[in-house]
Short mmCIF file of C-alpha atoms and ligand atoms in Angstrom, two decimals:
data_model
loop_
_atom_site.label_atom_id
_atom_site.label_comp_id
_atom_site.label_asym_id
_atom_site.label_seq_id
_atom_site.Cartn_x
_atom_site.Cartn_y
_atom_site.Cartn_z
CA MET A 1 0.00 0.02 0.03
CA LYS A 2 1.10 3.65 -0.67
CA LYS A 3 1.94 5.78 2.43
CA SER A 4 -0.79 8.18 1.46
CA GLU A 5 -3.28 5.24 1.53
CA VAL A 6 -2.28 3.92 4.75
CA LYS A 7 -3.00 7.39 6.35
CA ASP A 8 -6.78 6.79 6.02
CA LEU A 9 -6.84 3.33 7.57
CA ASP A 10 -8.18 2.53 11.05
CA LYS A 11 -5.56 1.95 13.67
CA ALA A 12 -6.24 -1.69 13.84
CA SER A 13 -5.03 -1.75 10.02
CA ARG A 14 -2.13 0.83 10.58
CA VAL A 15 -0.46 -1.25 13.16
CA ILE A 16 0.13 -3.84 10.27
CA HIS A 17 0.50 -1.72 7.17
CA ALA A 18 2.14 1.59 8.29
CA GLY A 19 5.93 1.27 7.48
CA GLY A 20 5.01 -2.19 5.94
CA HIS A 21 5.37 -1.85 2.37
CA PRO A 22 6.94 -4.73 0.53
CA ASP A 23 10.68 -4.78 0.16
CA PRO A 24 11.39 -3.06 -3.20
CA GLU A 25 14.19 -5.24 -3.94
CA THR A 26 12.46 -8.89 -3.64
CA GLY A 27 8.97 -8.20 -2.75
CA ALA A 28 9.35 -9.75 0.66
CA ILE A 29 6.25 -9.18 2.69
CA MET A 30 8.09 -8.77 5.93
CA PRO A 31 10.80 -5.92 6.14
CA PRO A 32 14.43 -7.17 6.00
CA ILE A 33 16.52 -6.98 9.10
CA TYR A 34 19.36 -4.43 7.85
CA GLN A 35 21.80 -5.98 10.21
CA THR A 36 24.56 -3.62 8.93
CA SER A 37 26.45 -0.77 10.65
CA THR A 38 27.59 1.09 7.65
CA TYR A 39 26.59 1.67 3.80
CA VAL A 40 28.61 1.77 0.78
CA GLN A 41 28.96 5.14 -0.83
CA SER A 42 29.46 5.63 -4.56
CA SER A 43 31.74 8.48 -4.12
CA PRO A 44 32.61 10.50 -0.99
CA GLY A 45 29.30 11.95 0.33
CA VAL A 46 27.08 10.13 -2.17
CA HIS A 47 24.79 7.68 -0.67
CA LYS A 48 21.41 6.36 -0.74
CA GLY A 49 20.20 8.30 2.32
CA TYR A 50 22.05 5.94 4.74
CA GLU A 51 25.55 6.45 6.07
CA TYR A 52 25.95 4.81 9.42
CA THR A 53 23.29 3.00 11.56
CA ARG A 54 23.91 4.95 14.56
CA SER A 55 22.31 7.81 12.54
CA HIS A 56 19.73 6.05 10.34
CA ASN A 57 18.79 2.42 9.57
CA PRO A 58 16.12 1.27 7.04
CA THR A 59 14.48 -1.13 9.34
CA ARG A 60 14.42 1.27 12.21
CA THR A 61 12.84 3.95 9.66
CA ARG A 62 10.17 1.57 9.10
CA LEU A 63 9.31 1.35 12.67
CA GLU A 64 9.52 5.10 12.94
CA GLU A 65 7.05 5.47 10.18
CA CYS A 66 4.72 3.00 11.89
CA LEU A 67 4.83 4.96 15.27
CA ALA A 68 4.33 8.36 13.72
CA SER A 69 1.26 7.10 12.03
CA LEU A 70 -0.25 5.57 15.23
CA GLU A 71 0.31 8.61 17.20
CA GLU A 72 -0.80 10.97 14.50
CA ALA A 73 2.65 12.53 14.56
CA LYS A 74 4.74 14.08 11.74
CA TYR A 75 8.01 12.70 13.42
CA ALA A 76 9.03 9.56 15.35
CA LEU A 77 12.49 8.78 16.75
CA VAL A 78 13.15 5.34 17.94
CA THR A 79 15.76 4.93 20.81
CA SER A 80 17.47 2.11 22.51
CA SER A 81 15.22 2.50 25.71
CA GLY A 82 12.66 4.38 27.35
CA LEU A 83 14.96 6.15 29.60
CA SER A 84 17.29 7.01 26.88
CA ALA A 85 14.50 8.84 25.05
CA GLU A 86 14.00 10.83 28.39
CA MET A 87 17.66 11.54 28.35
CA LEU A 88 17.47 12.94 24.89
CA VAL A 89 14.58 15.27 25.83
CA MET A 90 16.46 16.56 28.95
CA HIS A 91 19.46 17.43 26.51
CA THR A 92 17.12 19.49 24.40
CA LEU A 93 16.73 21.86 27.25
CA PRO A 94 19.15 24.83 28.05
CA ALA A 95 21.15 24.12 31.28
CA GLY A 96 19.37 25.69 34.32
CA SER A 97 15.83 24.79 32.85
CA THR A 98 12.92 23.96 35.34
CA ILE A 99 10.78 20.96 34.66
CA LEU A 100 7.31 20.49 36.30
CA CYS A 101 7.03 16.72 36.59
CA GLY A 102 4.28 14.64 37.81
CA ASP A 103 4.78 13.43 41.22
CA ASP A 104 3.89 9.80 40.47
CA VAL A 105 5.92 8.47 37.69
CA TYR A 106 7.97 5.54 36.92
CA GLY A 107 10.92 5.09 39.54
CA GLY A 108 13.61 4.87 36.84
CA THR A 109 12.32 8.38 35.47
CA TYR A 110 12.33 9.80 39.04
CA ARG A 111 16.03 8.34 39.47
CA LEU A 112 17.18 9.82 36.10
CA PHE A 113 15.69 13.25 37.09
CA THR A 114 16.77 13.32 40.65
CA THR A 115 20.24 11.70 40.53
CA VAL A 116 21.54 12.66 36.92
CA PHE A 117 19.79 15.71 35.49
CA ASN A 118 19.43 17.31 38.73
CA GLU A 119 22.97 18.43 38.33
CA ILE A 120 21.94 20.34 35.20
CA HIS A 121 18.08 21.27 35.71
CA ASN A 122 15.66 22.05 38.40
CA PHE A 123 12.85 19.52 38.97
CA ILE A 124 9.66 20.32 40.94
CA PHE A 125 7.15 17.32 41.38
CA ILE A 126 3.57 18.19 41.44
CA ASN A 127 0.25 16.69 41.28
CA THR A 128 -0.78 17.12 37.57
CA THR A 129 -4.32 15.98 38.23
CA ASP A 130 -5.00 19.00 40.08
CA LEU A 131 -5.49 21.86 37.39
CA GLU A 132 -5.14 24.60 40.03
CA GLU A 133 -1.84 23.37 41.34
CA VAL A 134 -0.67 23.04 37.64
CA GLU A 135 -1.41 26.81 36.94
CA SER A 136 -0.12 28.10 40.19
CA LYS A 137 3.05 26.17 39.89
CA ILE A 138 3.55 27.13 36.30
CA LYS A 139 3.07 30.87 37.34
CA GLU A 140 5.54 30.50 40.28
CA HIS A 141 8.30 28.72 38.38
CA ARG A 142 8.00 29.46 34.69
CA PRO A 143 9.20 26.03 33.54
CA SER A 144 10.44 25.11 30.15
CA LEU A 145 8.60 21.66 30.28
CA LEU A 146 5.68 20.14 31.95
CA TRP A 147 6.17 16.43 32.29
CA ILE A 148 3.19 14.19 32.50
CA GLU A 149 2.70 10.36 32.83
CA THR A 150 -1.08 9.23 32.32
CA PRO A 151 -2.02 7.10 33.62
CA THR A 152 0.75 7.08 36.16
CA ASN A 153 2.97 4.36 37.31
CA PRO A 154 1.94 2.72 39.80
CA LEU A 155 -1.03 4.67 41.14
CA LEU A 156 -2.94 4.96 37.68
CA LYS A 157 -3.78 8.67 38.44
CA ILE A 158 -5.06 10.28 35.27
CA THR A 159 -4.35 13.93 34.18
CA ASP A 160 -6.82 15.74 31.72
CA ILE A 161 -4.38 16.07 29.02
CA MET A 162 -6.61 18.75 27.06
CA LYS A 163 -7.06 20.90 30.03
CA VAL A 164 -3.55 20.59 31.28
CA THR A 165 -1.93 21.38 27.70
CA SER A 166 -4.38 24.37 27.24
CA ILE A 167 -3.19 25.96 30.90
CA ALA A 168 0.48 25.33 29.71
CA LYS A 169 0.10 26.99 26.23
CA LYS A 170 -1.36 30.12 28.05
CA TYR A 171 2.06 30.45 29.48
CA LYS A 172 4.14 29.10 26.46
CA VAL A 173 5.16 26.05 28.27
CA LYS A 174 5.76 22.69 26.16
CA THR A 175 4.04 19.40 27.64
CA LEU A 176 5.42 16.06 27.24
CA VAL A 177 3.19 13.14 27.80
CA ASP A 178 4.53 9.47 28.71
CA ASN A 179 1.92 7.45 26.99
CA THR A 180 3.61 4.09 27.88
CA PHE A 181 0.60 2.68 29.76
CA MET A 182 -2.17 3.35 27.11
CA SER A 183 0.06 2.61 24.09
CA PRO A 184 -0.79 4.61 21.10
CA TYR A 185 -3.87 2.53 20.57
CA PHE A 186 -5.78 3.79 23.46
CA GLN A 187 -4.71 7.38 23.70
CA ASN A 188 -3.14 9.89 21.36
CA PRO A 189 -1.86 12.98 23.59
CA LEU A 190 -0.76 15.01 20.50
CA SER A 191 -4.15 15.26 19.34
CA LEU A 192 -5.19 16.33 22.88
CA GLY A 193 -2.77 19.23 22.71
CA ALA A 194 0.67 17.75 23.88
CA ASP A 195 3.96 18.68 22.14
CA ILE A 196 5.89 15.28 22.86
CA VAL A 197 4.89 11.91 23.30
CA LEU A 198 7.21 9.28 24.96
CA HIS A 199 6.83 5.50 25.02
CA SER A 200 8.76 2.87 26.53
CA MET A 201 8.45 0.49 23.50
CA THR A 202 9.62 -2.28 26.04
CA LYS A 203 5.95 -2.56 27.08
CA TYR A 204 2.74 -2.78 24.97
CA ILE A 205 4.10 -1.46 21.66
CA ASN A 206 6.53 -4.63 21.54
CA GLY A 207 4.41 -6.65 23.72
CA HIS A 208 6.51 -9.73 23.90
CA SER A 209 9.01 -8.86 26.73
CA ASP A 210 11.84 -9.59 24.45
CA VAL A 211 13.15 -6.15 23.54
CA VAL A 212 14.01 -2.97 25.34
CA GLY A 213 13.28 0.46 23.43
CA GLY A 214 12.06 3.91 23.56
CA ALA A 215 10.25 6.32 21.20
CA LEU A 216 9.42 9.92 20.89
CA MET A 217 6.70 11.32 18.75
CA LEU A 218 6.01 15.04 17.65
CA ASN A 219 5.10 17.47 15.21
CA GLU A 220 7.72 20.25 15.57
CA LYS A 221 10.53 19.70 12.97
CA LYS A 222 12.99 22.00 14.90
CA VAL A 223 12.62 19.99 18.02
CA TYR A 224 12.77 16.63 16.12
CA ASP A 225 15.93 17.75 14.39
CA LYS A 226 17.54 18.52 17.65
CA LEU A 227 16.41 15.16 19.16
CA TRP A 228 17.98 13.17 16.17
CA THR A 229 21.23 15.18 16.37
CA LEU A 230 21.40 14.49 19.99
CA GLN A 231 20.78 10.79 19.40
CA ASN A 232 23.32 10.81 16.64
CA SER A 233 25.98 12.48 18.65
CA ILE A 234 25.39 10.69 22.01
CA GLY A 235 24.39 7.14 20.34
CA PRO A 236 21.30 5.66 22.02
CA SER A 237 19.90 4.22 18.70
CA GLN A 238 18.05 0.91 18.67
CA SER A 239 19.70 -2.08 17.01
CA PRO A 240 18.05 -3.11 13.68
CA PHE A 241 17.22 -6.55 14.92
CA ASP A 242 15.36 -4.86 18.07
CA SER A 243 13.54 -2.57 15.73
CA TRP A 244 12.41 -5.48 13.40
CA LEU A 245 11.18 -7.37 16.54
CA VAL A 246 9.23 -4.37 17.59
CA LEU A 247 7.90 -4.16 13.99
CA ARG A 248 6.71 -7.78 14.39
CA GLY A 249 5.23 -7.27 17.90
CA ILE A 250 3.49 -4.06 16.85
CA LYS A 251 1.28 -5.86 14.30
CA THR A 252 -0.97 -7.28 16.93
CA LEU A 253 -1.19 -4.17 19.23
CA ALA A 254 -4.87 -3.59 18.45
CA ILE A 255 -6.04 -6.93 19.46
CA ARG A 256 -3.72 -7.28 22.37
CA MET A 257 -4.63 -4.17 23.79
CA GLU A 258 -8.31 -5.18 23.42
CA ALA A 259 -7.50 -8.59 25.06
CA HIS A 260 -5.55 -6.92 27.85
CA GLN A 261 -8.45 -4.54 28.80
CA LYS A 262 -11.00 -7.09 28.52
CA ASN A 263 -9.19 -9.39 31.09
CA ALA A 264 -8.28 -6.39 33.29
CA MET A 265 -11.67 -5.18 33.53
CA LYS A 266 -12.99 -8.62 34.74
CA ILE A 267 -10.06 -8.90 37.15
CA ALA A 268 -10.45 -5.52 38.64
CA LYS A 269 -14.15 -6.16 39.41
CA PHE A 270 -13.11 -9.44 40.87
CA LEU A 271 -10.58 -7.75 43.13
CA GLU A 272 -12.94 -4.77 44.08
CA SER A 273 -15.39 -7.42 45.34
CA HIS A 274 -12.80 -9.53 47.34
CA PRO A 275 -12.67 -9.30 51.13
CA MET A 276 -9.05 -9.47 51.34
CA VAL A 277 -8.56 -6.27 49.12
CA GLU A 278 -8.74 -2.85 50.69
CA LYS A 279 -8.84 -0.96 47.45
CA VAL A 280 -8.64 -1.28 43.65
CA LEU A 281 -7.24 1.10 41.37
CA TYR A 282 -8.37 0.85 37.61
CA PRO A 283 -9.37 3.49 35.25
CA GLY A 284 -12.33 1.41 33.92
CA LEU A 285 -13.71 1.20 37.39
CA LYS A 286 -16.57 3.60 38.36
CA SER A 287 -14.71 4.08 41.61
CA HIS A 288 -11.60 5.39 40.02
CA PRO A 289 -11.30 9.12 40.98
CA GLN A 290 -10.82 10.17 37.17
CA HIS A 291 -12.99 7.52 35.68
CA ARG A 292 -14.87 10.35 33.79
CA ILE A 293 -11.79 11.87 32.30
CA ALA A 294 -10.43 8.42 31.20
CA LYS A 295 -13.59 7.63 29.47
CA ILE A 296 -13.15 10.97 27.50
CA GLN A 297 -9.56 10.93 26.65
CA MET A 298 -8.83 7.33 26.24
CA SER A 299 -10.53 4.71 23.94
CA GLY A 300 -9.86 2.06 26.43
CA PHE A 301 -8.60 1.32 29.94
CA GLY A 302 -5.63 -0.70 29.51
CA GLY A 303 -4.22 -3.67 31.43
CA MET A 304 -2.67 -2.21 34.48
CA ILE A 305 -4.24 -2.66 37.94
CA THR A 306 -2.98 -1.51 41.09
CA PHE A 307 -4.50 -2.86 44.38
CA PHE A 308 -3.94 -2.69 48.22
CA LEU A 309 -4.09 -5.76 50.14
CA LYS A 310 -5.50 -5.80 53.54
CA GLY A 311 -2.36 -6.60 55.52
CA ASP A 312 1.36 -5.68 55.86
CA ILE A 313 4.50 -6.23 54.07
CA LYS A 314 4.81 -9.92 55.34
CA LYS A 315 1.36 -10.64 53.71
CA SER A 316 2.26 -8.77 50.53
CA LYS A 317 5.64 -10.65 50.13
CA LYS A 318 3.79 -13.92 50.69
CA PHE A 319 1.09 -13.11 48.05
CA LEU A 320 3.88 -12.23 45.40
CA SER A 321 5.90 -15.38 46.22
CA LYS A 322 2.93 -17.81 46.07
CA ILE A 323 1.11 -16.66 43.00
CA GLN A 324 1.70 -19.11 40.15
CA ILE A 325 0.35 -17.70 36.64
CA PHE A 326 1.24 -14.32 37.20
CA SER A 327 5.06 -13.95 37.26
CA LEU A 328 6.85 -12.01 39.71
CA ALA A 329 8.89 -9.50 37.62
CA GLU A 330 9.46 -5.73 36.85
CA SER A 331 8.08 -4.49 33.53
CA LEU A 332 4.68 -4.63 32.02
CA GLY A 333 2.78 -4.92 28.76
CA GLY A 334 3.65 -8.29 27.69
CA VAL A 335 1.29 -11.19 26.62
CA GLU A 336 2.15 -12.69 29.91
CA SER A 337 0.65 -11.54 33.25
CA LEU A 338 3.08 -9.92 35.63
CA ILE A 339 2.97 -8.94 39.25
CA GLU A 340 5.34 -6.75 41.24
CA HIS A 341 5.72 -4.90 44.46
CA PRO A 342 6.46 -1.18 43.50
CA ALA A 343 7.97 -0.07 46.90
CA ILE A 344 10.58 -2.87 46.76
CA MET A 345 10.85 -3.22 43.08
CA THR A 346 10.10 -0.57 40.37
CA HIS A 347 9.89 2.38 42.78
CA ALA A 348 12.59 1.64 45.31
CA SER A 349 14.64 4.51 43.91
CA ILE A 350 11.98 6.99 45.40
CA PRO A 351 12.70 7.94 48.96
CA LYS A 352 10.37 6.01 51.41
CA LYS A 353 8.83 9.18 52.84
CA THR A 354 8.11 10.47 49.24
CA ARG A 355 6.71 6.96 48.51
CA GLU A 356 4.40 7.08 51.51
CA THR A 357 3.14 10.60 50.89
CA LEU A 358 2.29 9.62 47.58
CA GLY A 359 0.43 6.28 48.72
CA ILE A 360 2.94 3.81 47.49
CA THR A 361 2.55 1.73 50.44
CA ASP A 362 3.80 -1.82 51.51
CA ASN A 363 0.51 -3.42 50.92
CA LEU A 364 0.36 -1.95 47.32
CA ILE A 365 0.54 -4.66 44.58
CA ARG A 366 0.85 -3.90 40.71
CA LEU A 367 -0.57 -6.26 38.01
CA SER A 368 0.20 -6.19 34.30
CA VAL A 369 -2.58 -8.17 33.15
CA GLY A 370 -1.85 -10.53 30.30
CA ILE A 371 -3.81 -12.05 27.52
CA GLU A 372 -4.16 -15.45 28.92
CA ASN A 373 -7.60 -17.05 29.63
CA VAL A 374 -9.15 -14.82 32.28
CA ASP A 375 -10.66 -17.54 34.51
CA ASP A 376 -7.20 -19.23 34.81
CA LEU A 377 -5.98 -15.73 35.92
CA ILE A 378 -8.82 -15.23 38.39
CA ARG A 379 -8.43 -18.86 39.97
CA ASP A 380 -4.62 -17.91 40.31
CA LEU A 381 -5.44 -14.85 42.29
CA GLU A 382 -8.35 -16.71 44.28
CA ASN A 383 -5.93 -19.56 45.06
CA THR A 384 -3.24 -17.12 46.26
CA PHE A 385 -5.79 -15.31 48.66
CA LYS A 386 -6.71 -18.69 50.12
CA ILE A 387 -2.94 -19.47 50.77
CA ILE A 388 -2.23 -16.28 52.65
CA ARG A 389 -5.49 -16.02 54.61
O1 P1T M 1 12.55 0.47 30.79
P1 P1T M 1 12.72 1.44 29.58
O2 P1T M 1 12.29 1.06 28.32
O3 P1T M 1 13.81 2.34 29.81
O4 P1T M 1 11.40 2.55 29.97
C1 P1T M 1 11.45 3.45 31.23
C2 P1T M 1 9.76 3.73 31.54
C3 P1T M 1 9.42 5.00 30.96
N1 P1T M 1 7.94 5.16 31.41
C4 P1T M 1 7.37 4.44 32.01
C5 P1T M 1 5.88 4.80 32.24
C6 P1T M 1 7.67 3.09 32.23
O5 P1T M 1 6.90 2.38 33.04
C7 P1T M 1 9.07 2.76 32.31
C8 P1T M 1 9.66 1.35 32.68
N2 P1T M 1 8.96 0.94 33.55
C9 P1T M 1 9.06 -0.41 34.16
C10 P1T M 1 10.13 -1.12 34.00
C11 P1T M 1 8.18 -0.81 35.18
O6 P1T M 1 8.23 -2.01 35.47
O7 P1T M 1 7.48 -0.05 35.38
#
């Protein structure tokens, strides 16, 4: 299909066809893995658009084309990890910039900002779900960038992207949205007013827990050029093989996301009615504090659930050690179900006091619901509750 024809397709078709033209040389329906570090030039400086794989690679270019299409963006840049994408964004800002960042973000993001880039920039953590707080902090600190994760990791707090970006625009502040939890299938922040979208491709976009990768999508050429120059100069480009694996994984993004959310909805309701559960956080539940916003800005509720067990750290540890089908591991967004303890695992780099203020307590458990048979998953949870009772 021609690029112009792919543009008009539904997202469920674009995940398959964007960047998916047959190989011009052989007609191969699957993209070749251009596993090469360099490209032969016919005379110095004369080449076919590719000079060196750190700078460009045809397999990666196809993935970037697909990602740009899914996020309705002009440009996409694929990086070696979600965190390296974050690093590139930080380097676009002049030294001494102020960044207003959501207070509940992935622990690695918090670590990057508070132990690496705190030497260069100023970070102020705020509750981005509170619009009055956002406006007053923007007025007070005049930041260069507003950094939002929505839904947040691990508390699944939801920020109203349209409202927050319209406040930011009033003060000429750019907004970045980390869209990892929703994937481009369920949420498109650029169309809601954001300037940059970031993904850890390690999660839903690849979906098979066999690649680490990141991506940035945006519409502004000047910022894209800066990001590309930084990537080329610093070096966190993704390998051709990993880009190929993501191109393979992304083809099923639409059906995977539908399956994740169908299972997650049932599990969230099961947990909500369970006597050993104190509280469940899932954007699809009516009890979620921002359920109304979720329904408006997302086209699905995703596969992540956070719940509070009735009991202490000992009980939580026992639950996590005894469960069978859910694997005890960091990460999320793969076809298999994962379970983890944010306070000990993914968010351990956040100081205990800050964690407690946010509500990341010792009885908080995070589920990444996979696409297995949902009755098997519920039985697994039920059995584990019985064991720890
Ligand atoms: O792991 P990496 O590909 O570098 O992506 C970092 C990252 C960025 N943003 C969000 C919202 C994330 O959740 C992550 C990584 N998160 C985990 C590994 C985790 O288990 O939560």
